[in-house]
Coordinates of C-alpha atoms in Angstrom, one line a residue:
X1 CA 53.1 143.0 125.6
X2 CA 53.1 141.5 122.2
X3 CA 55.7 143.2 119.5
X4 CA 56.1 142.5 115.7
X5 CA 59.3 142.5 115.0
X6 CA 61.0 141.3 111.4
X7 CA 64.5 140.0 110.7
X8 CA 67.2 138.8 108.1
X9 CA 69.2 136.3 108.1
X10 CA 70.9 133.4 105.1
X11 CA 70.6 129.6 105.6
X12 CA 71.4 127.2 103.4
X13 CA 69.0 124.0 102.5
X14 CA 69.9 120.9 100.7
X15 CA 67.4 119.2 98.2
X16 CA 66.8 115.6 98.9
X17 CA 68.6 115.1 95.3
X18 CA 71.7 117.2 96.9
X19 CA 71.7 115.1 100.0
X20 CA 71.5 111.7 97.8
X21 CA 74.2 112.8 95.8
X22 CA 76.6 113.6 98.7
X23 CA 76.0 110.7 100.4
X24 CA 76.8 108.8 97.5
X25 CA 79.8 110.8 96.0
X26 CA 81.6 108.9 98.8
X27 CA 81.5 105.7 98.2
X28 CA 83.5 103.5 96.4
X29 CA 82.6 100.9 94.0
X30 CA 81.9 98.1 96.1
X31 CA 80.1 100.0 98.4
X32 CA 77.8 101.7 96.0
X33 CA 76.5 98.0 95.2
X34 CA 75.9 97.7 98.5
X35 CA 74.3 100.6 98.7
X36 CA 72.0 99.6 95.4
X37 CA 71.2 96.6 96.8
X38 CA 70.0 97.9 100.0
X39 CA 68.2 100.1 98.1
X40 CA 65.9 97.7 95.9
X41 CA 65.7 95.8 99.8
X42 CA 64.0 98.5 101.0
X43 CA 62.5 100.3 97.9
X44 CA 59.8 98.6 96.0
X45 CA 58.9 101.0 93.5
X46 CA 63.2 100.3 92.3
X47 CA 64.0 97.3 89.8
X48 CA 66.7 96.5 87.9
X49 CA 66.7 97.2 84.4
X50 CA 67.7 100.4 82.1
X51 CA 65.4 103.4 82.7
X52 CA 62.6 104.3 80.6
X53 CA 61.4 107.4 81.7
X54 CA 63.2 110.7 82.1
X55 CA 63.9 111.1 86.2
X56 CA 62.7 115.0 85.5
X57 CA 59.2 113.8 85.0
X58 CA 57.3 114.7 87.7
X59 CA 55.7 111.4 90.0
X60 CA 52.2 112.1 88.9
X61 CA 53.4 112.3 85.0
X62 CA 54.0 108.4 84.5
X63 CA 53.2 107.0 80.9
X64 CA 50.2 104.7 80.5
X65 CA 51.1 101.3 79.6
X66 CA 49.3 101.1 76.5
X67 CA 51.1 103.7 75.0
X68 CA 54.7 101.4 74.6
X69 CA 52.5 98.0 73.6
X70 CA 53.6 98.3 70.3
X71 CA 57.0 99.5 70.9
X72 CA 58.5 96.3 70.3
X73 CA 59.8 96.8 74.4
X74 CA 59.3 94.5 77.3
X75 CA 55.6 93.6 78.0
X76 CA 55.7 94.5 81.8
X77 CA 52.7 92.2 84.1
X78 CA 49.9 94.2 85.3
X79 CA 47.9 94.5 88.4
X80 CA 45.3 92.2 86.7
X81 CA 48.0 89.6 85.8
X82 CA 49.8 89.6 89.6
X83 CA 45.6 88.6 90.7
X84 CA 45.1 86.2 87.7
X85 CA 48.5 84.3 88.3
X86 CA 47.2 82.5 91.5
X87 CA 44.7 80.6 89.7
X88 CA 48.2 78.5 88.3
X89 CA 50.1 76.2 90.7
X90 CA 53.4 75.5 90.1
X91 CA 52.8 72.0 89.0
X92 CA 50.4 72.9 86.2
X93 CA 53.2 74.0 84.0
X94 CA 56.3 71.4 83.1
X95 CA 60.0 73.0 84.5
X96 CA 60.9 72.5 80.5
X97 CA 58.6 74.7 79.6
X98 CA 59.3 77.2 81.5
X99 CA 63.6 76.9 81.3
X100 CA 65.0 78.6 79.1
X101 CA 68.4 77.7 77.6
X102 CA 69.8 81.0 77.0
X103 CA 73.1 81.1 79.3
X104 CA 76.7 80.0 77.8
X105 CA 79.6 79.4 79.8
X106 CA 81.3 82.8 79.5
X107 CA 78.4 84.0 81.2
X108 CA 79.4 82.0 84.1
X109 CA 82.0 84.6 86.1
X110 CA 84.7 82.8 88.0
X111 CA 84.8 83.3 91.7
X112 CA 86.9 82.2 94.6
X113 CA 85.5 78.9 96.3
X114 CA 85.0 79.4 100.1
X115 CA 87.5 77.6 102.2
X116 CA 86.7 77.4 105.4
X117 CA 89.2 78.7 108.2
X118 CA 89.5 78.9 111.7
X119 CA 91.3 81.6 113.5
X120 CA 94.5 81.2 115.3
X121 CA 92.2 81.5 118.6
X122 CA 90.2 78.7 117.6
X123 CA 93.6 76.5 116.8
X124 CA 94.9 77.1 120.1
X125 CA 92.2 75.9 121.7
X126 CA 92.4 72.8 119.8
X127 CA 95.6 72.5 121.1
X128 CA 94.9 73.0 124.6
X129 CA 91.6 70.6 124.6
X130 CA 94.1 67.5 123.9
X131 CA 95.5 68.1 127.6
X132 CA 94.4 66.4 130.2
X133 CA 93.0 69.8 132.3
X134 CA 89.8 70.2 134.3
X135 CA 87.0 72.2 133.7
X136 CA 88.5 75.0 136.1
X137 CA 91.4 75.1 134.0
X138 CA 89.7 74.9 130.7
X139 CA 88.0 78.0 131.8
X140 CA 91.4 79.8 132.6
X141 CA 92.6 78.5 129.3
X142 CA 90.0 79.6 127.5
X143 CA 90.3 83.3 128.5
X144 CA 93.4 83.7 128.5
X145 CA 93.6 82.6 124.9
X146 CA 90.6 85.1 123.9
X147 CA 92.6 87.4 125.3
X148 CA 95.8 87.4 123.1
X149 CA 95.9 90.1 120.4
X150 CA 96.2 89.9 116.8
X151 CA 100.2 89.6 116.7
X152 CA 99.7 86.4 119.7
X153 CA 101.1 88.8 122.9
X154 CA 99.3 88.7 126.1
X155 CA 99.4 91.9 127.2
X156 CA 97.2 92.0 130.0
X157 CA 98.5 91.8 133.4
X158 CA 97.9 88.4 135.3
X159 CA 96.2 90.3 138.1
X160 CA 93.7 91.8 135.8
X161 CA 92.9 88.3 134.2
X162 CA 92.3 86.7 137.2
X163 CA 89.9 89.3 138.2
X164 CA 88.2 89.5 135.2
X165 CA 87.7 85.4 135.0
X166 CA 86.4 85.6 138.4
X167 CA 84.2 88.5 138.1
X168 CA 82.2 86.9 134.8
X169 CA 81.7 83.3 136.1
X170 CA 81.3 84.4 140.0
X171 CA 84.2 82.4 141.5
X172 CA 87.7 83.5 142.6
X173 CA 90.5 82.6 140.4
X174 CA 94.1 83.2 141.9
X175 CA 97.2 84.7 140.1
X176 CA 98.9 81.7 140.3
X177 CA 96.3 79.6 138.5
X178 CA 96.3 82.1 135.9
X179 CA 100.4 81.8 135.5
X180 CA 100.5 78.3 135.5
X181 CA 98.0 78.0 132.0
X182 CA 99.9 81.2 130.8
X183 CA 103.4 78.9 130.9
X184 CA 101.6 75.8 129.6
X185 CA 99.8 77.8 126.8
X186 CA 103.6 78.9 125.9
X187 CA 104.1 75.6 125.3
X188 CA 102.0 75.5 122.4
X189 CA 102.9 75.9 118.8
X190 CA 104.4 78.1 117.3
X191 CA 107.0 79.3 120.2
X192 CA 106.2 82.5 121.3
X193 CA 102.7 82.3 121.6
X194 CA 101.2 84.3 124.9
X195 CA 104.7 86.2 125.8
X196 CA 104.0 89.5 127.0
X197 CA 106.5 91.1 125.1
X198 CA 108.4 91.2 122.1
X199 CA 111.4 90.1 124.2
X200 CA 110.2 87.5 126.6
X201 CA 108.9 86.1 122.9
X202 CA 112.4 85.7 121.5
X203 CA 113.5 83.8 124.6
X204 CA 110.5 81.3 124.5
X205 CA 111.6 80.7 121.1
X206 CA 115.2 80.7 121.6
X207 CA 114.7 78.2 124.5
X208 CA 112.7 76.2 121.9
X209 CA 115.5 75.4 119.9
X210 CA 117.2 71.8 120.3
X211 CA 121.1 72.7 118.7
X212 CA 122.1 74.8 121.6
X213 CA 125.6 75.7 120.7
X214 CA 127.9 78.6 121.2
X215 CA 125.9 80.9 118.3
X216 CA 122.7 80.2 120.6
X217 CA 124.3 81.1 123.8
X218 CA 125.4 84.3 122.6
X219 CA 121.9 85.0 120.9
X220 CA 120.1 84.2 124.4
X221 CA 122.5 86.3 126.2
X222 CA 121.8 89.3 123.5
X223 CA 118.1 88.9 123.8
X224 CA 118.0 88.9 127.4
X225 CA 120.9 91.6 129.0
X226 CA 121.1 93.9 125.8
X227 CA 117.3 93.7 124.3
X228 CA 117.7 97.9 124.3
X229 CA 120.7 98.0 122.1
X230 CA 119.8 95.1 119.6
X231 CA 116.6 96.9 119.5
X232 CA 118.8 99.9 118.7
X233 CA 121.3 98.3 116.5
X234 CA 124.0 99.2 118.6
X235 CA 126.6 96.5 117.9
X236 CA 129.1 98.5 119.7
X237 CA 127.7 98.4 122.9
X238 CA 126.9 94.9 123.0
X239 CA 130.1 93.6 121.9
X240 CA 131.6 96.0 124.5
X241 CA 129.0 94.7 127.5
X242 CA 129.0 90.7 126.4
X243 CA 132.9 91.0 125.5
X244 CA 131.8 89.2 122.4
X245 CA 134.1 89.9 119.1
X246 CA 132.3 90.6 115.4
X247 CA 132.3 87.0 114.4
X248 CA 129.9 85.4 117.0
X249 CA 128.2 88.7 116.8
X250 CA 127.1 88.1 113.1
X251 CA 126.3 84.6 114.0
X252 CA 124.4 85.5 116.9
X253 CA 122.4 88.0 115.4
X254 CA 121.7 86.3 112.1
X255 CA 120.0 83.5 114.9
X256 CA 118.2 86.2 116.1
X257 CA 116.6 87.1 112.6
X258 CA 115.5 83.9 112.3
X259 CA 113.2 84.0 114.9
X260 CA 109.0 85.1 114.3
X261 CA 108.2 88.6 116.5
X262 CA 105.0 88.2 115.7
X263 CA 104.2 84.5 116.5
X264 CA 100.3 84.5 115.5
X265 CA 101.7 85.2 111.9
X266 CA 101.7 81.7 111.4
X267 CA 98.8 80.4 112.3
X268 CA 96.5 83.4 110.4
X269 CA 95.4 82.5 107.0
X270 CA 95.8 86.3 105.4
X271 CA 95.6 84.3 102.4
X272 CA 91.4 83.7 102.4
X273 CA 90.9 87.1 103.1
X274 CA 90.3 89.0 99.6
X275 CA 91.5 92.1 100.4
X276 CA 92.5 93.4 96.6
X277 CA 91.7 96.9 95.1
X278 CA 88.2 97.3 93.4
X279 CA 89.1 100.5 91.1
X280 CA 86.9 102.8 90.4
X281 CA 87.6 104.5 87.2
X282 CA 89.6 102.9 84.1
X283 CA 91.7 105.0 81.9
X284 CA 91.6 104.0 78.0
X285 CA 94.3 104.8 75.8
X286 CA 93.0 105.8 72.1
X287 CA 95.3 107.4 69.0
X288 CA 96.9 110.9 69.2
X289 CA 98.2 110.2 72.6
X290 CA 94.2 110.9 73.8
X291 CA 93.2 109.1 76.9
X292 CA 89.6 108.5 77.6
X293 CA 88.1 108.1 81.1
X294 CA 85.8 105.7 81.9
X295 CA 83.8 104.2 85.3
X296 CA 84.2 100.7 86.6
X297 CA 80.8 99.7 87.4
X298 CA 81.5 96.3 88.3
X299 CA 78.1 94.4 89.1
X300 CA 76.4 97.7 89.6
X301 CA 72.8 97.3 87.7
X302 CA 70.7 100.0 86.2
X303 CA 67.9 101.0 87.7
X304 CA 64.3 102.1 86.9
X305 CA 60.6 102.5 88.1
X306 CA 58.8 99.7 88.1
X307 CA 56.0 99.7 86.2
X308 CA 53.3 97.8 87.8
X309 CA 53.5 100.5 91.3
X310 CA 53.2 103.3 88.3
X311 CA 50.0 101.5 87.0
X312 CA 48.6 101.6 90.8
X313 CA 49.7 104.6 91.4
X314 CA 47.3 106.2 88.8
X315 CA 44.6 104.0 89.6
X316 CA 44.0 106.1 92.9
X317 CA 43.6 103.4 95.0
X318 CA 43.2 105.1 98.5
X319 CA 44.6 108.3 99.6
X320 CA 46.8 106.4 102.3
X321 CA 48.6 103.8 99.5
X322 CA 48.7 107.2 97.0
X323 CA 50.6 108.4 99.6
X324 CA 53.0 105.7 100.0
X325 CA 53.5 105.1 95.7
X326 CA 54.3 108.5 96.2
X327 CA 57.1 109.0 98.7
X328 CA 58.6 105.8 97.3
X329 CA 58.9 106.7 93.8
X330 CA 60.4 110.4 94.5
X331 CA 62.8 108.1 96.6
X332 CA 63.6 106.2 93.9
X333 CA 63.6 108.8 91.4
X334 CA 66.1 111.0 93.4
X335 CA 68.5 107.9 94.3
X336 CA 68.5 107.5 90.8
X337 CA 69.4 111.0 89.9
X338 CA 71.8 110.8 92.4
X339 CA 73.6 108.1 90.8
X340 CA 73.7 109.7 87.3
X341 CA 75.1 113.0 89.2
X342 CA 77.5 111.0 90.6
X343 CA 78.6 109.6 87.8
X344 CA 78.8 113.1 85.7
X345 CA 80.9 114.5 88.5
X346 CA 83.4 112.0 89.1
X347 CA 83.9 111.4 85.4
X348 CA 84.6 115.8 85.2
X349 CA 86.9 115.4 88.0
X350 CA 88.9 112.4 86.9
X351 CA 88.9 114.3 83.8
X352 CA 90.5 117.1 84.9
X353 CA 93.2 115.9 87.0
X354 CA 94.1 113.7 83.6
X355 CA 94.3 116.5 82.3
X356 CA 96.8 118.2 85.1
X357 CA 98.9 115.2 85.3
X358 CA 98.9 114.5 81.9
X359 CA 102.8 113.7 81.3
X360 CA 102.6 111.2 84.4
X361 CA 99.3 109.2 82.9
X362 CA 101.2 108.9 79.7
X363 CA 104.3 107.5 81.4
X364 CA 103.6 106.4 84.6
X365 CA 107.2 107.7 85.6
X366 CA 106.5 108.9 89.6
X367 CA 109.1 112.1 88.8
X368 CA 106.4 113.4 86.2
X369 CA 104.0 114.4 88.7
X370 CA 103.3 118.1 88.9
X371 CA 102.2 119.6 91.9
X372 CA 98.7 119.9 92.2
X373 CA 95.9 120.7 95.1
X374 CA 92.0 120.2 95.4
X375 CA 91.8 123.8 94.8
X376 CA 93.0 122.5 91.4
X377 CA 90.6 120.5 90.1
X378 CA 87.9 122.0 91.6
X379 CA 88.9 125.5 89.4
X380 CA 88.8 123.3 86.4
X381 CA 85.5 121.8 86.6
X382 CA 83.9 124.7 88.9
X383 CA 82.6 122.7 92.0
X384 CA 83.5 123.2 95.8
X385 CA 86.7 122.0 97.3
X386 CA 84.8 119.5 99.4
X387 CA 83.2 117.9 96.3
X388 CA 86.8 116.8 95.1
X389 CA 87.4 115.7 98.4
X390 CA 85.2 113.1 98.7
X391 CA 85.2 112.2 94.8
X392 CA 88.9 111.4 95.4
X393 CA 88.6 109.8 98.6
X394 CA 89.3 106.1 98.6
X395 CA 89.1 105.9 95.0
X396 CA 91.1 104.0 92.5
X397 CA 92.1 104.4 89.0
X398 CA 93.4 101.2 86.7
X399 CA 96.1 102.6 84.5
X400 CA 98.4 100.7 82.6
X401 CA 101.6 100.8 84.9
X402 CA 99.4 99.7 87.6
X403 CA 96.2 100.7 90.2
X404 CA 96.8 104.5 91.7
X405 CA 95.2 105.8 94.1
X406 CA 94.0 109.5 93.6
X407 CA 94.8 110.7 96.5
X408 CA 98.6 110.0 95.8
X409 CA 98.4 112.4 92.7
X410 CA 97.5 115.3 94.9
X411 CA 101.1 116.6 95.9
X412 CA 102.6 119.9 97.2
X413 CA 105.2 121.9 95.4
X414 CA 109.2 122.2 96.2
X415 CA 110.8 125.4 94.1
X416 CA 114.4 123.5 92.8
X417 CA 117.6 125.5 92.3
X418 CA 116.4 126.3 88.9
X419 CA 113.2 128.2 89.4
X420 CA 110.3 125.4 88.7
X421 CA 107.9 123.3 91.2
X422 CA 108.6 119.7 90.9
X423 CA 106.4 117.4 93.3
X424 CA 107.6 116.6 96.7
X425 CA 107.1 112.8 95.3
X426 CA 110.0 113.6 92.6
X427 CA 112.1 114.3 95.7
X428 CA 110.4 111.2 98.2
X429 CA 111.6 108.8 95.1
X430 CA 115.1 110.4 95.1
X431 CA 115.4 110.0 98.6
X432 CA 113.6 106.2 98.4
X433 CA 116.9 105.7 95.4
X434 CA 119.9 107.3 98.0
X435 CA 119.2 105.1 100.7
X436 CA 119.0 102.4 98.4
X437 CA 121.9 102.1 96.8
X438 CA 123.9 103.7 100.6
X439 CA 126.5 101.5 102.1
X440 CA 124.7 99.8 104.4
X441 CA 127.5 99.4 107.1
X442 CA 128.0 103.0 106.6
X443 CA 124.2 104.9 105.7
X444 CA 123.4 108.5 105.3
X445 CA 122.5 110.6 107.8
X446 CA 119.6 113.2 107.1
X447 CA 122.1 116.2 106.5
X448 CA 124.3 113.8 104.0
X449 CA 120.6 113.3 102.3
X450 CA 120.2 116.7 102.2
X451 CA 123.5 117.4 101.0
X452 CA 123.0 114.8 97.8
X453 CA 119.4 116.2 96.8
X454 CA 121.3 119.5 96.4
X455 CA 123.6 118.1 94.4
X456 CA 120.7 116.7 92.1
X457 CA 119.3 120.3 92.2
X458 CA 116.4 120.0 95.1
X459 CA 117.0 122.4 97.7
X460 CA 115.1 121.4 100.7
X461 CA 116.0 121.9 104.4
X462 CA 117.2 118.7 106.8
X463 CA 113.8 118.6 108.6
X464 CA 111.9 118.1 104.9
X465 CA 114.0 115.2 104.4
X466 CA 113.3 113.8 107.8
X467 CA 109.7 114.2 107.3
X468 CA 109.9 112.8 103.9
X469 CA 112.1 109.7 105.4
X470 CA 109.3 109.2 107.9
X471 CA 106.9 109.0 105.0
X472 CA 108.4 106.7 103.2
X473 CA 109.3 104.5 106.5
X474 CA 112.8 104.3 106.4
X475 CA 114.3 104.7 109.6
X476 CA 117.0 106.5 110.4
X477 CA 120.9 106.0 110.0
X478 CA 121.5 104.4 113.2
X479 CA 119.1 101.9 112.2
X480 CA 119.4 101.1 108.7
X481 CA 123.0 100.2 110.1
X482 CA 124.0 96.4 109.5
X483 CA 127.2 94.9 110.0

């Protein structure tokens, strides 16, 4: 039996506009190029080029092209001109005809030649190819050098590489085969290389070294029977184990801190990678103390609709290419909204948090940070808590004292003796400025911390500072200990 029955109920719908918007509010700098770029890839209807007509025009409202021909604006080519260009070859027309000298050398940006590199992988296997080893142990090699992680430590079981080596080239590789390359590949350079831990690393290394003394018996002897307690910095202990007095202590140890834990260090050129800050807002200070915000665009072109699709478009071609000029150019009109959205809002919420942290922007002194949420901002320029979110996430600002991150500024509040919220930063940087200028052979404890922050008028409990101390990874007394 059939029944009508009627019902209420609230959704909520994004716009195509809204969803471009949020998927761009995201992104940084860099990767809204990207982003552009793939865009004009996969767009036709998008060129570069400043905008000429309003993105609220609706797709079927495009201007005729006759109508800007005396403008004094760029002639664009029409359908007519793409079908009468092929009746030209390219060698009908000189290349100094058609160069035009219009580029000067500022124009030229600077950019970082490409070096070519080869991982530390790639060197180890160099090394390894000058022995004289068959093609079975070339194999074995091989894998077990792909198999080394990013500090050089093989930490995969020889058991589980001999099964693996046998199961991907169907023949049976022994343990032992796979030990004997593991102690010829820690015969390569640098020492270290392949140990399967942090100790077993030092020891390579320490067995490495040609002056064996005294100093370098006592450092093997550390490494290898009281690894836990150097690890610890327990100088007590191993003195009191090794019956070894303070002075070959200190000369041990300072052996010891010669030595690389992480021995792929070395051989990794961190130096070709280009891993430096893009920002993504730029703060200009004008007169009266007034500071202006302003976006980093970086190669970021402008955008527009290209007008030759707009002439075709109201040609009516066919109803399936209508169809097509259509979808592509609300696509392009709504990415470009987007952008300009994107641009309105970060600039209001950069804006306001200027505006918050005013006395810090001015200064760039960390204690002048006031405390200050999402819930903030997002009062100030009336948008949604997630909005700020994602504006601020990953983003950059160039200041004069240096690159900031936003996120940074965002810091709860700690009430001080006196009454007023200061910025749980103010009370990191005091803590960062104690264990600084401690006696190292004697540091503060967490309560001792405490103790001096009270002094300086924070009042915060012994598990803040610990938490804060984590933060700002220093470790704790025991370790910060040095003799």
């Amino acid at each position: 039996m059939q029944r009508q029955t009627q019902t209420q109920r609230q959704t909520l719908k994004y716009s195509p506009l809204q969803i471009q918007m949020l998927n761009l509010l995201h992104l940084t700098t860099m990767e809204l190029e990207q982003r552009i770029k793939e865009e004009l890839e996969e767009n036709p209807v998008l060129e570069e080029g400043k905008e000429e007509t309003t993105s609220e025009d609706t797709v079927d409202e495009f201007q005729d092209a006759d109508d800007t021909s005396g403008s004094g604006e760029e002639d664009y080519p029409t359908v007519q001109d793409y079908q009468d260009w092929d009746e030209f070859r390219d060698d009908d027309i000189p290349d100094y005809k058609t160069y035009a000298n219009n580029q000067s050398a500022d124009n030229e940006l600077y950019t970082r030649p490409m070096v070519e590199s080869i991982s530390f992988r790639d060197d180890l296997k160099q090394q390894v190819h000058f022995l004289r080893l068959d093609e079975r142990q070339q194999l074995v090699a091989d894998f077990i050098l792909d198999s080394l992680d990013e500090d050089g430590f093989l930490r995969r079981e020889s058991e589980v590489i001999a099964d693996d080596i046998s199961f991907a080239n169907s023949m049976f590789i022994d343990t032992e085969e796979v030990e004997l390359m593991l102690r010829v590949i820690q015969q390569l350079d640098p020492p270290g290389i392949a140990a399967k831990d942090l100790r077993e690393c030092l020891l390579i290394q320490l067995q490495r070294i040609e002056n064996q003394d005294e100093c370098w018996g006592w450092a093997y002897k550390i490494v290898s029977d009281t690894f836990d307690e150097l690890g610890s910095r327990n100088y007590d202990k191993i003195m009191r184990v090794l019956s070894i007095d303070e002075e070959c202590l200190k000369k041990a140890i300072q052996l010891i801190t010669t030595l690389n834990p992480k021995p792929a260090s070395g051989l990794r050129n961190d130096s070709l990678v280009n891993e430096s800050i893009k920002p993504d807002f730029m703060l200009r200070y004008v007169e009266d103390g007034e500071i202006e915000v302003q976006l980093t665009w970086g190669n970021s072109p402008a955008l527009r609709l290209n007008k030759l699709f707009t002439q075709m478009a109201e040609q009516k071609i066919d109803k399936a290419t209508n169809q097509f000029l259509k979808n592509k150019m609300n696509s392009a009109k709504w990415f470009i909204d987007a952008i300009k959205q994107r641009e309105n809002t970060m600039l209001s919420t950069l804006r306001a948090i200027v505006k918050l942290q005013y006395d810090y922007f001015q200064t760039g002194d960390i204690k002048k940070l006031r405390p200050m949420i999402l819930k903030d901002v997002a009062e100030i320029i009336d948008m949604d808590i997630s909005t700020v979110s994602r504006v601020t996430t990953n983003k950059y600002v160039q200041t004069p004292f240096g690159i900031v991150l936003l996120k940074d500024l965002f810091t709860e509040g700690v009430t001080n003796e006196d009454g007023t919220e200061v910025s749980n930063r103010e009370i990191q940087e005091a803590i960062r400025e104690i264990t600084a200028a401690e006696d190292k052979r004697h540091p503060f404890n967490d309560q001792q911390i405490t103790d001096l922050l009270s002094e300086k008028g924070y009042s915060v409990a012994r598990r803040t500072v610990a938490k804060y101390r984590e933060q700002l990874n220093i470790p704790t007394a025991r370790l910060r200990v040095t003799i």
